[in-house]
Amino acid sequence: LQSIFKKTSLSLFDMTEEYPNKEVIVLNKKEYQDDKEKTVNIDYEDTDYEPIVSMRRQLQDYNALLWRTFIDIPTRQHPVIEQPYWDKKAGKEKIRRVKLTQDNKFVRRVFYRGDWNLGGRFHGGWWQNINSDLRKQIYINDRSTVEQDYSGLHVNLLYGLKGIQPPLEDHYVVEHLLLDFTAQEQRKIVKELVLMAINAKTIKKAYQSFVNEQPKDSRQKKLNHKTLELLLEAFKKKHPDIQEALGSDKGVELMHLDGRITAKVITHFTNKNIPILSIHDSYITQNQYTGELRKVMNKVVAEELNGFKINIKQEGEGSDK
């Protein structure tokens, strides 16, 4: 039997069906079951939210395009990546096995807390579960790729929603307060802390979440709330116009906005039969489309933020302008 299969010209594209009957628009919420918090999907009607039908059609078209597209890391000998991650519940590092296979490219849009105005990000695709160094090695249909992302997206969105052009300098560079850390290490800490504060319901919960997320025995885990408060105050001093958003549970609202931005970027390229991969606020495309991607990213964010601009960072060089 093995000998017969070796002689065939079948590929995985021929041997598996194209995501039959899989819903692409998901509404979920968290609830307690057996004293444990779990995320459960909620049944809904298409009439509950006017854009559902068009969102589903757009995402079905996108998934169909991904299905026809060969996405790979050609330097890998086996179609599996063992990706380390910190499991905060277990309190130790674990290994996640990420399959780089045809059946691991399915993408959905997920809305949170049973509310169509919260969330709406694109989830799925093995490229979302690997680190940035590995993403640089992705090929799409045997062409090298380039990744571009909106710099400091959620901070920028907070400015835009207030009708203020976001500052173009690095949002997370503040006075060097952590003398046991380099300036670059401090910047990384400030960024993580600020994003947690945007998502947290209180500042105190943001501090606790930051500490909980740090690997055991790391220097960051030893930072106390008072030190974290100094960093956050330095960020507020630099960004007084948006300081009220910290500790206000604003993140899920911003995810709804960045989901709309991503939907427009994906739809533009899907309509042109050009595959593009999303990692929430960044996008990967073949190197010959980097110029077009940048133009589209600038266009759609200006549409959502009344003409304001956001810096775009690019990993790698494209072959177009």
XYZ file of N, CA and C in Angstrom, residues 138 217 219 290 297:
15
model
N 8.674 32.473 6.385
C 7.490 31.966 5.684
C 7.585 32.273 4.183
N 11.370 33.064 38.268
C 12.784 33.410 38.513
C 13.329 34.466 37.556
N 13.871 38.360 36.178
C 14.027 39.644 36.869
C 12.733 40.449 36.836
N 4.580 44.397 -1.149
C 4.797 45.185 0.058
C 4.349 46.635 -0.111
N -2.829 49.615 4.059
C -2.822 49.801 5.510
C -3.014 51.267 5.874
